[in-house]
Short mmCIF file of C-alpha atoms and ligand atoms in Angstrom, two decimals:
data_model
loop_
_atom_site.label_atom_id
_atom_site.label_comp_id
_atom_site.label_asym_id
_atom_site.label_seq_id
_atom_site.Cartn_x
_atom_site.Cartn_y
_atom_site.Cartn_z
CA MET P 1 70.76 119.16 76.99
CA LYS P 2 70.76 119.43 73.23
CA PHE P 3 69.53 122.26 71.03
CA PHE P 4 68.11 121.81 67.56
CA VAL P 5 67.15 124.46 65.05
CA LYS P 6 64.35 123.52 62.66
CA LYS P 7 62.25 125.26 60.06
CA GLY P 8 58.58 124.62 59.64
CA ALA P 9 54.95 125.44 60.32
CA THR P 10 54.43 125.99 64.01
CA LEU P 11 51.11 124.34 64.63
CA GLU P 12 51.78 121.24 62.58
CA ARG P 13 54.62 119.66 64.52
CA LYS P 14 54.36 116.76 66.87
CA THR P 15 55.99 117.55 70.20
CA ALA P 16 55.48 116.93 73.90
CA CYS P 17 55.13 120.69 74.34
CA LEU P 18 54.90 123.61 71.96
CA VAL P 19 55.92 126.93 73.53
CA LEU P 20 54.48 130.09 71.99
CA GLY P 21 55.15 133.66 73.01
CA VAL P 22 52.20 136.04 73.14
CA PHE P 23 52.46 139.83 73.21
CA GLU P 24 50.30 141.82 75.55
CA GLY P 25 47.75 143.67 73.43
CA LYS P 26 48.14 141.21 70.52
CA LEU P 27 45.95 138.46 71.86
CA LYS P 28 43.82 137.98 68.79
CA GLU P 29 46.44 137.30 66.12
CA GLU P 30 45.43 134.77 63.50
CA PHE P 31 47.80 132.05 64.70
CA LEU P 32 46.38 132.40 68.20
CA MET P 33 42.89 131.87 66.82
CA GLN P 34 44.23 128.67 65.31
CA VAL P 35 45.63 127.73 68.71
CA ASP P 36 42.20 128.36 70.15
CA ARG P 37 40.57 126.06 67.62
CA GLN P 38 43.12 123.33 68.39
CA ALA P 39 42.44 123.79 72.10
CA ASP P 40 38.65 123.62 71.66
CA GLY P 41 38.16 127.24 72.70
CA ALA P 42 40.19 127.09 75.91
CA TYR P 43 42.43 129.98 74.85
CA LEU P 44 39.70 132.55 74.31
CA GLN P 45 38.06 131.41 77.52
CA ALA P 46 41.26 132.08 79.42
CA ILE P 47 41.45 135.56 77.93
CA GLN P 48 37.83 136.33 78.74
CA SER P 49 38.26 135.20 82.32
CA LYS P 50 41.43 137.36 82.54
CA GLU P 51 43.45 134.28 83.38
CA PHE P 52 45.84 135.19 80.59
CA SER P 53 46.74 138.63 79.27
CA GLY P 54 50.21 138.16 77.77
CA SER P 55 51.95 140.09 80.53
CA LYS P 56 55.65 139.35 80.88
CA GLY P 57 56.44 135.83 82.09
CA GLN P 58 52.80 134.80 82.53
CA THR P 59 52.00 131.22 81.48
CA LEU P 60 48.96 129.34 80.21
CA LEU P 61 49.18 125.61 79.64
CA LEU P 62 46.66 124.22 77.15
CA HIS P 63 46.08 120.50 76.80
CA GLY P 64 45.26 118.84 73.54
CA GLY P 65 41.84 119.15 71.99
CA ALA P 66 40.97 116.64 69.29
CA GLN P 67 42.76 118.69 66.62
CA MET P 68 45.85 119.66 68.57
CA VAL P 69 48.98 118.25 66.98
CA ALA P 70 51.25 118.96 69.97
CA GLU P 71 50.51 117.09 73.20
CA ARG P 72 50.23 120.45 74.95
CA ILE P 73 50.77 124.12 74.17
CA LEU P 74 52.39 126.49 76.63
CA LEU P 75 51.60 130.13 75.99
CA VAL P 76 54.02 132.54 77.60
CA GLY P 77 53.45 136.25 77.95
CA LEU P 78 56.07 138.47 76.32
CA GLY P 79 54.72 141.74 77.68
CA LYS P 80 54.42 144.80 75.46
CA GLU P 81 56.09 144.33 72.11
CA SER P 82 57.90 147.68 72.33
CA ALA P 83 59.38 146.72 75.71
CA LEU P 84 60.84 143.36 74.70
CA THR P 85 64.52 143.73 75.59
CA LEU P 86 67.19 141.04 75.36
CA THR P 87 67.14 140.84 79.14
CA ALA P 88 63.38 140.25 79.09
CA LEU P 89 63.69 137.52 76.45
CA ARG P 90 66.44 135.78 78.42
CA GLN P 91 64.35 135.96 81.58
CA ILE P 92 61.16 134.71 79.92
CA SER P 93 63.00 131.77 78.43
CA SER P 94 64.37 130.91 81.90
CA ASP P 95 60.81 131.20 83.27
CA VAL P 96 59.59 128.72 80.64
CA VAL P 97 62.29 126.22 81.58
CA LYS P 98 61.50 126.55 85.27
CA PHE P 99 57.77 126.09 84.63
CA LEU P 100 58.18 123.02 82.44
CA THR P 101 60.94 121.23 84.33
CA GLU P 102 58.99 121.62 87.57
CA LYS P 103 56.17 119.83 85.71
CA GLN P 104 58.68 117.11 84.75
CA GLN P 105 58.75 118.13 81.07
CA GLY P 106 62.26 117.72 79.67
CA SER P 107 61.67 118.51 76.00
CA PHE P 108 59.90 121.28 74.18
CA LEU P 109 59.61 123.05 70.88
CA LEU P 110 59.96 126.80 71.03
CA ALA P 111 58.47 128.72 68.13
CA LEU P 112 60.14 132.00 67.19
CA SER P 113 57.88 132.83 64.25
CA GLN P 114 55.57 135.19 66.11
CA LEU P 115 58.50 137.33 67.23
CA SER P 116 58.47 139.73 64.33
CA PHE P 117 62.21 140.11 64.18
CA LYS P 118 63.42 143.35 62.77
CA LYS P 119 66.18 143.10 60.19
CA SER P 120 68.87 143.45 62.81
CA GLY P 121 68.80 141.74 66.14
CA PHE P 122 67.81 138.25 65.04
CA GLU P 123 71.02 136.59 66.22
CA GLU P 124 71.20 138.44 69.51
CA ARG P 125 67.61 137.55 70.28
CA VAL P 126 68.12 133.87 69.50
CA GLN P 127 71.27 133.97 71.63
CA ALA P 128 69.38 135.54 74.55
CA ILE P 129 66.66 132.89 74.34
CA ALA P 130 69.19 130.05 74.24
CA GLU P 131 71.08 131.59 77.16
CA GLY P 132 67.91 131.80 79.21
CA VAL P 133 67.36 128.08 78.63
CA LEU P 134 70.91 127.04 79.48
CA LEU P 135 71.18 129.24 82.56
CA ALA P 136 67.93 127.85 83.95
CA ASP P 137 68.96 124.25 83.32
CA TYR P 138 72.06 124.56 85.54
CA ARG P 139 72.29 122.90 88.93
CA TYR P 140 75.03 121.95 91.34
CA ASP P 141 74.22 118.44 92.50
CA LEU P 142 77.63 116.88 93.01
CA TYR P 143 76.79 116.05 96.60
CA GLN P 144 73.17 114.99 96.16
CA PRO P 145 71.46 112.22 94.21
CA LYS P 146 70.43 113.30 90.73
CA ASN P 147 66.77 113.38 89.70
CA GLN P 148 65.14 113.37 93.12
CA PRO P 149 61.39 112.82 92.86
CA GLY P 150 59.41 116.05 92.89
CA ARG P 151 62.41 118.22 92.02
CA PRO P 152 62.61 119.92 88.62
CA ILE P 153 64.09 117.58 86.02
CA GLN P 154 66.96 118.44 83.68
CA LEU P 155 66.26 119.25 80.08
CA GLU P 156 66.88 116.73 77.33
CA LYS P 157 66.06 118.51 74.13
CA VAL P 158 64.98 121.97 73.06
CA THR P 159 64.08 122.68 69.46
CA LEU P 160 63.95 126.23 68.19
CA LEU P 161 61.45 126.44 65.38
CA ILE P 162 62.10 129.26 62.93
CA ASP P 163 59.93 130.28 60.04
CA ALA P 164 60.67 130.37 56.33
CA LYS P 165 61.97 133.97 56.30
CA MET P 166 64.55 133.35 59.03
CA ASP P 167 68.16 132.35 58.46
CA THR P 168 68.97 128.87 59.78
CA ALA P 169 72.73 129.39 59.73
CA LYS P 170 72.42 132.58 61.76
CA ALA P 171 70.14 130.89 64.27
CA LYS P 172 72.60 128.02 64.64
CA ALA P 173 75.53 130.42 65.11
CA ALA P 174 73.60 132.25 67.81
CA VAL P 175 72.84 128.99 69.61
CA SER P 176 76.53 128.01 69.44
CA ALA P 177 77.53 131.36 70.91
CA ALA P 178 75.06 130.90 73.75
CA GLU P 179 76.38 127.40 74.36
CA ALA P 180 79.97 128.60 74.58
CA ILE P 181 79.08 131.52 76.85
CA CYS P 182 76.97 129.39 79.14
CA SER P 183 79.63 126.69 79.35
CA GLY P 184 81.83 129.48 80.72
CA VAL P 185 79.10 130.69 83.09
CA CYS P 186 78.38 127.18 84.35
CA PHE P 187 82.07 126.41 84.79
CA ALA P 188 82.31 129.58 86.90
CA ARG P 189 79.21 128.59 88.89
CA ASP P 190 80.66 125.14 89.58
CA LEU P 191 83.88 126.70 90.84
CA VAL P 192 82.04 129.12 93.14
CA ASN P 193 79.71 126.42 94.46
CA ALA P 194 82.54 124.01 95.28
CA PRO P 195 82.84 123.86 99.09
CA GLY P 196 85.90 125.27 100.78
CA ASN P 197 87.23 121.92 101.98
CA LEU P 198 87.49 120.74 98.38
CA LYS P 199 88.45 124.13 96.97
CA SER P 200 92.06 124.73 98.00
CA PRO P 201 94.15 127.21 96.00
CA GLU P 202 95.71 124.11 94.44
CA TYR P 203 92.26 122.79 93.44
CA LEU P 204 91.44 126.09 91.74
CA ALA P 205 94.78 125.94 89.93
CA MET P 206 94.17 122.36 88.79
CA GLN P 207 90.68 123.21 87.54
CA ALA P 208 92.15 126.08 85.55
CA VAL P 209 94.88 123.88 84.08
CA SER P 210 92.53 121.11 83.00
CA MET P 211 90.08 123.61 81.49
CA ALA P 212 93.01 125.15 79.61
CA GLU P 213 94.15 121.75 78.32
CA GLN P 214 90.66 121.01 77.03
CA THR P 215 90.27 124.31 75.22
CA GLY P 216 93.72 124.88 73.75
CA ILE P 217 94.76 127.59 76.21
CA LYS P 218 98.35 127.82 77.45
CA ALA P 219 98.60 127.48 81.24
CA GLN P 220 101.35 128.22 83.71
CA LEU P 221 101.35 128.00 87.52
CA LEU P 222 103.64 129.94 89.84
CA ASP P 223 103.93 128.00 93.09
CA GLN P 224 104.89 129.36 96.50
CA ARG P 225 108.64 129.01 95.92
CA GLU P 226 108.38 130.90 92.66
CA LEU P 227 106.23 133.60 94.25
CA GLU P 228 108.86 133.95 96.98
CA ARG P 229 111.66 134.10 94.45
CA GLN P 230 109.94 136.85 92.48
CA GLY P 231 108.80 138.87 95.50
CA PHE P 232 105.00 138.53 95.61
CA GLY P 233 105.09 139.88 99.16
CA ALA P 234 101.45 140.96 99.39
CA THR P 235 100.10 137.65 98.09
CA LEU P 236 102.39 135.64 100.35
CA GLY P 237 101.35 137.78 103.30
CA VAL P 238 97.70 136.85 102.83
CA ALA P 239 98.53 133.18 102.22
CA GLN P 240 100.79 132.75 105.25
CA GLY P 241 97.89 132.20 107.66
CA SER P 242 96.68 129.15 105.74
CA GLU P 243 98.04 125.59 105.69
CA ARG P 244 97.26 125.49 101.99
CA PRO P 245 99.86 127.19 99.78
CA PRO P 246 99.07 129.90 97.21
CA TYR P 247 99.33 129.72 93.43
CA LEU P 248 99.38 132.29 90.71
CA ILE P 249 97.44 130.97 87.72
CA VAL P 250 98.44 132.43 84.35
CA LEU P 251 96.55 131.54 81.17
CA GLU P 252 97.19 132.72 77.64
CA TYR P 253 94.73 132.43 74.78
CA SER P 254 96.04 133.39 71.35
CA GLY P 255 93.22 133.82 68.90
CA GLY P 256 94.50 137.07 67.38
CA HIS P 257 97.59 138.13 65.43
CA ALA P 258 100.87 136.98 66.94
CA ASP P 259 101.99 140.57 67.51
CA ALA P 260 98.69 142.00 68.77
CA LYS P 261 98.82 143.18 72.38
CA PRO P 262 96.57 141.14 74.65
CA ILE P 263 93.63 142.14 76.76
CA ALA P 264 94.32 141.01 80.30
CA LEU P 265 91.78 139.73 82.79
CA VAL P 266 92.63 139.55 86.49
CA GLY P 267 90.42 137.76 89.02
CA LYS P 268 90.44 137.69 92.81
CA GLY P 269 90.83 134.06 93.85
CA VAL P 270 90.36 133.93 97.62
CA VAL P 271 89.06 130.38 97.93
CA PHE P 272 87.83 131.09 101.44
CA ASP P 273 87.85 134.42 103.26
CA ALA P 274 87.62 133.95 107.03
CA GLY P 275 89.00 137.47 107.43
CA GLY P 276 92.32 136.35 108.92
CA ILE P 277 93.18 137.77 112.35
CA SER P 278 90.53 140.45 111.69
CA LEU P 279 88.13 137.51 111.81
CA LYS P 280 84.70 137.80 110.22
CA PRO P 281 81.52 137.16 112.25
CA ALA P 282 80.16 133.59 112.09
CA GLU P 283 76.89 134.54 110.45
CA LYS P 284 76.99 133.85 106.70
CA MET P 285 80.70 133.07 106.81
CA ASP P 286 79.84 130.00 104.72
CA GLU P 287 79.19 132.34 101.80
CA MET P 288 82.84 133.36 101.82
CA LYS P 289 83.65 130.30 99.73
CA MET P 290 82.44 132.60 96.94
CA ASP P 291 85.33 135.00 97.42
CA MET P 292 86.91 133.59 94.27
CA GLY P 293 83.93 134.75 92.17
CA GLY P 294 86.21 137.13 90.25
CA ALA P 295 88.62 134.30 89.48
CA ALA P 296 85.71 132.11 88.40
CA ALA P 297 84.41 134.81 86.03
CA VAL P 298 87.85 135.25 84.48
CA LEU P 299 88.36 131.50 84.03
CA GLY P 300 84.83 131.12 82.66
CA ALA P 301 85.37 133.95 80.19
CA MET P 302 88.64 132.39 79.04
CA ARG P 303 86.85 129.11 78.44
CA ALA P 304 84.01 130.78 76.55
CA ALA P 305 86.39 132.92 74.47
CA ALA P 306 88.40 129.85 73.48
CA GLU P 307 85.30 127.82 72.64
CA MET P 308 84.04 130.69 70.50
CA LYS P 309 87.48 131.02 68.92
CA LEU P 310 87.39 134.80 69.39
CA PRO P 311 89.99 136.45 67.14
CA ILE P 312 91.78 138.18 69.99
CA ASN P 313 94.70 137.62 72.37
CA LEU P 314 93.95 137.22 76.06
CA VAL P 315 95.92 136.82 79.25
CA ALA P 316 94.32 135.79 82.54
CA VAL P 317 96.05 136.20 85.89
CA VAL P 318 94.45 134.72 88.99
CA PRO P 319 96.08 134.81 92.42
CA ALA P 320 94.66 131.89 94.43
CA VAL P 321 94.97 132.01 98.22
CA GLU P 322 93.07 131.25 101.40
CA ASN P 323 92.62 133.93 104.08
CA MET P 324 92.74 132.24 107.49
CA PRO P 325 93.54 133.23 111.07
CA SER P 326 96.39 131.27 112.67
CA GLY P 327 99.66 131.65 114.54
CA THR P 328 101.43 132.25 111.27
CA ALA P 329 98.87 134.73 109.89
CA ILE P 330 99.69 138.39 109.23
CA ARG P 331 98.66 140.84 111.94
CA PRO P 332 97.02 144.25 111.73
CA GLY P 333 99.93 146.68 111.60
CA ASP P 334 102.19 144.40 109.56
CA ILE P 335 103.91 145.97 106.56
CA LEU P 336 104.27 143.98 103.33
CA THR P 337 106.47 144.72 100.34
CA SER P 338 104.48 144.08 97.18
CA LEU P 339 105.83 142.83 93.85
CA SER P 340 105.84 146.44 92.63
CA GLY P 341 108.19 147.43 95.44
CA LYS P 342 105.49 149.57 97.07
CA THR P 343 105.05 148.91 100.77
CA ILE P 344 101.60 148.25 102.22
CA GLU P 345 100.52 148.71 105.81
CA VAL P 346 97.92 146.06 106.65
CA LEU P 347 95.42 147.71 108.96
CA ASN P 348 92.76 145.05 108.51
CA THR P 349 93.62 141.52 107.45
CA ASP P 350 90.09 141.16 106.07
CA ALA P 351 90.94 143.62 103.29
CA GLU P 352 92.97 140.83 101.66
CA GLY P 353 91.59 140.94 98.13
CA ARG P 354 93.31 144.20 97.27
CA LEU P 355 96.60 142.78 98.58
CA ILE P 356 96.69 139.82 96.23
CA LEU P 357 95.35 141.96 93.38
CA ALA P 358 98.15 144.48 93.92
CA ASP P 359 100.70 141.81 93.01
CA ALA P 360 98.59 140.36 90.19
CA LEU P 361 98.06 143.80 88.62
CA THR P 362 101.80 144.41 88.78
CA TYR P 363 102.60 141.02 87.29
CA VAL P 364 100.22 141.39 84.36
CA GLY P 365 102.07 144.54 83.28
CA ARG P 366 104.78 142.23 81.91
CA TYR P 367 102.45 141.27 79.09
CA GLN P 368 102.16 144.89 77.94
CA PRO P 369 98.38 144.55 77.84
CA ARG P 370 96.38 147.08 75.87
CA VAL P 371 93.63 146.82 78.46
CA VAL P 372 93.38 145.27 81.92
CA VAL P 373 90.05 144.43 83.54
CA ASP P 374 89.99 143.00 87.04
CA LEU P 375 86.99 141.35 88.69
CA ALA P 376 86.73 140.88 92.43
CA THR P 377 84.27 140.25 95.25
CA LEU P 378 86.14 143.09 96.86
CA THR P 379 83.99 145.01 99.34
CA GLY P 380 80.90 144.74 101.48
CA ALA P 381 80.62 148.49 100.89
CA CYS P 382 79.81 147.81 97.23
CA ILE P 383 76.79 145.79 98.34
CA ILE P 384 75.72 148.69 100.56
CA ALA P 385 76.01 151.02 97.57
CA LEU P 386 74.33 148.97 94.83
CA GLY P 387 72.72 145.98 96.50
CA HIS P 388 72.35 142.91 94.32
CA GLN P 389 71.33 144.66 91.12
CA ALA P 390 74.66 145.73 89.65
CA ALA P 391 78.40 145.43 89.97
CA ALA P 392 80.42 148.61 90.39
CA VAL P 393 82.81 149.66 87.65
CA LEU P 394 85.69 152.06 88.24
CA GLY P 395 88.87 152.73 86.35
CA ASN P 396 91.38 155.12 84.86
CA HIS P 397 89.97 155.34 81.33
CA ASP P 398 86.51 156.67 80.47
CA ARG P 399 86.17 154.99 77.10
CA LEU P 400 86.91 151.56 78.56
CA ILE P 401 84.33 152.17 81.28
CA ARG P 402 81.73 153.19 78.69
CA GLN P 403 82.44 150.03 76.67
CA LEU P 404 82.05 147.88 79.77
CA LEU P 405 78.82 149.61 80.77
CA LYS P 406 77.41 148.91 77.32
CA ALA P 407 78.52 145.26 77.41
CA GLY P 408 76.91 144.92 80.82
CA GLU P 409 73.61 146.31 79.59
CA ARG P 410 73.52 144.12 76.49
CA SER P 411 74.51 140.94 78.29
CA GLY P 412 72.05 141.45 81.14
CA GLU P 413 74.86 141.81 83.68
CA ARG P 414 74.41 145.33 84.92
CA LEU P 415 77.33 147.55 85.84
CA TRP P 416 77.20 150.99 87.40
CA GLN P 417 80.04 153.47 87.50
CA LEU P 418 81.36 154.87 90.76
CA PRO P 419 83.73 157.86 90.73
CA LEU P 420 87.43 157.49 91.30
CA TRP P 421 88.38 161.11 91.88
CA GLU P 422 91.94 161.82 92.88
CA GLU P 423 90.84 163.04 96.32
CA TYR P 424 89.93 159.50 97.39
CA GLY P 425 93.59 158.58 97.11
CA ALA P 426 94.33 160.60 100.22
CA LEU P 427 92.31 158.10 102.28
CA ILE P 428 94.74 155.25 101.66
CA LYS P 429 98.01 157.10 102.33
CA SER P 430 99.84 155.43 105.22
CA ASP P 431 101.90 156.94 108.02
CA PHE P 432 104.35 154.05 107.95
CA ALA P 433 104.28 152.67 104.38
CA ASP P 434 103.43 153.83 100.85
CA VAL P 435 99.77 152.86 101.20
CA LYS P 436 97.47 151.26 103.75
CA ASN P 437 94.94 148.58 102.91
CA THR P 438 91.83 150.27 104.28
CA GLY P 439 90.44 153.75 103.91
CA GLY P 440 87.88 153.55 106.69
CA ARG P 441 84.11 153.24 106.29
CA PRO P 442 83.28 156.13 103.92
CA ALA P 443 83.24 155.15 100.23
CA GLY P 444 84.66 151.69 100.96
CA ALA P 445 84.20 150.36 97.42
CA ILE P 446 85.91 153.44 96.01
CA THR P 447 88.90 153.50 98.35
CA ALA P 448 89.44 149.81 97.56
CA ALA P 449 89.58 150.73 93.87
CA ALA P 450 91.84 153.70 94.66
CA PHE P 451 94.20 151.23 96.31
CA LEU P 452 94.20 149.01 93.19
CA GLN P 453 94.79 152.04 90.99
CA GLU P 454 98.17 152.51 92.68
CA PHE P 455 99.24 149.26 91.02
CA ALA P 456 97.49 149.77 87.67
CA ALA P 457 98.82 153.18 86.71
CA LYS P 458 100.86 151.95 83.75
CA TYR P 459 98.00 150.79 81.55
CA THR P 460 94.34 151.26 80.65
CA TRP P 461 92.47 149.65 83.49
CA ALA P 462 89.00 149.02 84.89
CA HIS P 463 87.90 147.25 88.04
CA LEU P 464 84.58 145.46 88.58
CA ASP P 465 83.51 144.98 92.19
CA ILE P 466 81.15 142.01 91.93
CA ALA P 467 80.68 141.43 95.70
CA GLY P 468 76.90 141.80 95.44
CA MET P 469 76.54 139.78 92.27
CA ALA P 470 78.64 136.61 92.58
CA TRP P 471 76.22 134.83 94.91
CA GLU P 472 72.45 134.36 94.61
CA GLU P 473 70.84 134.07 98.01
CA ARG P 474 67.20 133.28 97.16
CA GLY P 475 67.29 131.44 93.86
CA GLN P 476 65.30 132.60 90.82
CA ALA P 477 64.56 131.20 87.38
CA GLY P 478 67.89 131.24 85.52
CA ARG P 479 69.79 132.08 88.73
CA PRO P 480 69.71 129.12 91.08
CA LYS P 481 70.83 129.64 94.67
CA GLY P 482 74.61 129.80 94.91
CA GLY P 483 77.27 130.95 92.49
CA THR P 484 75.95 133.02 89.60
CA GLY P 485 78.95 133.07 87.27
CA PHE P 486 78.43 136.84 87.09
CA GLY P 487 80.89 138.61 84.82
CA VAL P 488 81.38 135.95 82.15
CA ARG P 489 78.59 137.26 79.93
CA ALA P 490 79.57 140.91 80.28
CA LEU P 491 83.23 140.10 79.59
CA ILE P 492 82.41 138.07 76.49
CA GLU P 493 80.09 140.80 75.21
CA TYR P 494 82.91 143.31 75.68
CA LEU P 495 85.51 141.03 74.09
CA ARG P 496 83.31 140.25 71.08
CA ALA P 497 82.85 143.97 70.46
CA GLU P 498 86.61 144.48 70.80
CA ALA P 499 87.38 141.60 68.45
CA LYS P 500 85.32 143.18 65.65
N1 BES L 1 85.49 139.30 100.48
C1 BES L 1 85.19 140.45 101.25
C2 BES L 1 84.11 141.33 100.63
C3 BES L 1 82.75 140.70 100.50
C4 BES L 1 81.81 140.86 101.51
C5 BES L 1 82.41 139.99 99.39
C6 BES L 1 80.57 140.29 101.40
C7 BES L 1 81.15 139.43 99.26
C8 BES L 1 80.23 139.58 100.27
C9 BES L 1 86.45 141.29 101.40
O1 BES L 1 87.63 140.60 101.46
C10 BES L 1 86.32 142.03 102.69
O2 BES L 1 86.27 141.38 103.71
N2 BES L 1 86.25 143.36 102.63
C11 BES L 1 86.13 144.15 103.78
C12 BES L 1 87.08 145.31 103.64
C13 BES L 1 87.20 146.15 104.88
C14 BES L 1 87.87 145.37 105.97
C15 BES L 1 87.99 147.39 104.52
C16 BES L 1 84.70 144.64 103.88
O3 BES L 1 84.10 144.93 102.85
O4 BES L 1 84.17 144.66 104.99
MN1 MN L 2 88.07 139.92 103.38
ZN1 ZN L 3 87.66 138.80 100.52
#
C-alpha cells in the first residue's frame, strides 16, 4: 500500500472514492451542501430519514450524480467534535478501510480539510489516521491463497488530501512516522502469528538478526553453550524440556550520543508455552504460540525506532525458549541457580516466563541502562484483573510509570497501574531457595512482578504484563484475529518523548 499527500480542493478531484468525515451536529456545513448537490439530494434525504447522523464510525456511501466528480463519496461519522480523540480517529480510519476493502475498493482519497485542526495536534492526528489505515490493511496469509474471492482486498493507494492552510511537509513526516511504527507493529504481528512448528527459538533469533541487518541494528546471539558458560540457569531450566535449544537475542541500536546510557527493552520470548510438567489444559493451548508477544513487541519497537532514526540509544534483550513437558523437563520442586546467583524454587513449571526474564533482567544490567522496560505475556491473573482492555504496568519508579501511562493513552495502547507494595514480596519467599516462582492465586499478576523486581533492583524499571492484549480473539477493524503487536506503539510513543 502506498500513501500520497496532496493539496487541493476536495470536491474537484477524480477518484474511485472520496472519503469525508462528518461531525455529529454539523450536518449542514457548506461543503456538505455541495456534496448533496453532487449526489442529487441523496445526502439530505439520508439525514431526513435518520439513516445518517454523523455518529462515530457510521458510514453513508453516495454514488455519483451527474455532477459528482468522484465515482463515489463515502461519508463517515466522526462523532461529536469535542470528543474526537486520537484513538477515535485511528479507529474511524480503520473502520473506513474495513468498509471499503470489504466492498473490493482498494484506493481512496481521504480529505482532511473539514477537520478544523487546531494549531497543535496536526501531525499527531495525521499520524493516527495513517496508523488506522495501515493497521486495518494487515493480514497474515502466508498459509492461504492471497485475494480469495469475497474476502476484503488489500489496499493499493491512499491519498490524504490537505487544504491550502495545512503544512505538506508536516503531513508527510506524520505519514512516515506512522509507516515506521506500523512496520514494527506488523513485524510483531507476523512473529506472533507464526505457528509453533515454524517458530522455534532459533527461528525467532534468525528473524531478529535479519531485521537487524536490514535496519542497521547490531545483533548478537548467545547460544546454549554460551548460556551454559555464563550461568543462565533459570533460562536453561525452562529450555531443558524442549528438543529445540534456547537463544538469548541481544540487539543494540545507536541513534544517540556515543556516551549516552541506553534505554533497555526486555521481552519474554516463549515461542510455545505448553506449561511443561505442570501441563496446561488442551483448550486454547493453540493460543500459547503467542507467548512471545513481549519479544515481538520489543523487536517491533526496535525496528520502528531504527526506521524512524530516533536520536536515542537502545538495547533489546530477548530470551527465546520453548516450554515443553518431557523426560528432560524441570520438575515442580526443582531449584535453579539464576544468572544473578539467586536460587529459585520452581513450584509450577508453567510460571516459566518470570524464570527466563530473571536471567534477562540480570544480563541487561551490564549495559548500565538508564531505564529498563520489560514486556511479557506473563500471567493469566492479569487477564482476570483487566480483561482485554489494558496491559498492567508495575515498577520501581513512579515517574517512569507515569510516562508509560501517558504514552499508552496517546498511542491508543492502554496501560493501567497495579501496586507493587513491599508486602507482596513476602508471597514469593521460598523455604528452600531465595525465591519461589509462584505466589499462589491472590494477586497473581502482582506477585509475578514482585518476583521480577528481585532481579531489577539495580536500575529504574517497569514491567508491562500484556497477557490480555497480545492476542485478538474476535477480530475487529484495525485488529484482525491473531497477534496484535501490542506494545510497539506505546513503546515508540514513550521513546519519542524521551528522545526530545
Ligand atoms: N504464558 C502464561 C500466561 C498467559 C496466560 C498468557 C494466558 C496469555 C494468556 C504464563 O506462562 C503462565 O502460564 N502463567 C501462569 C502462572 C501461574 C502458574 C503462577 C498463569 O497465569 O496461570
Ligand atoms: Mn506458562
Ligand atoms: Zn508463559
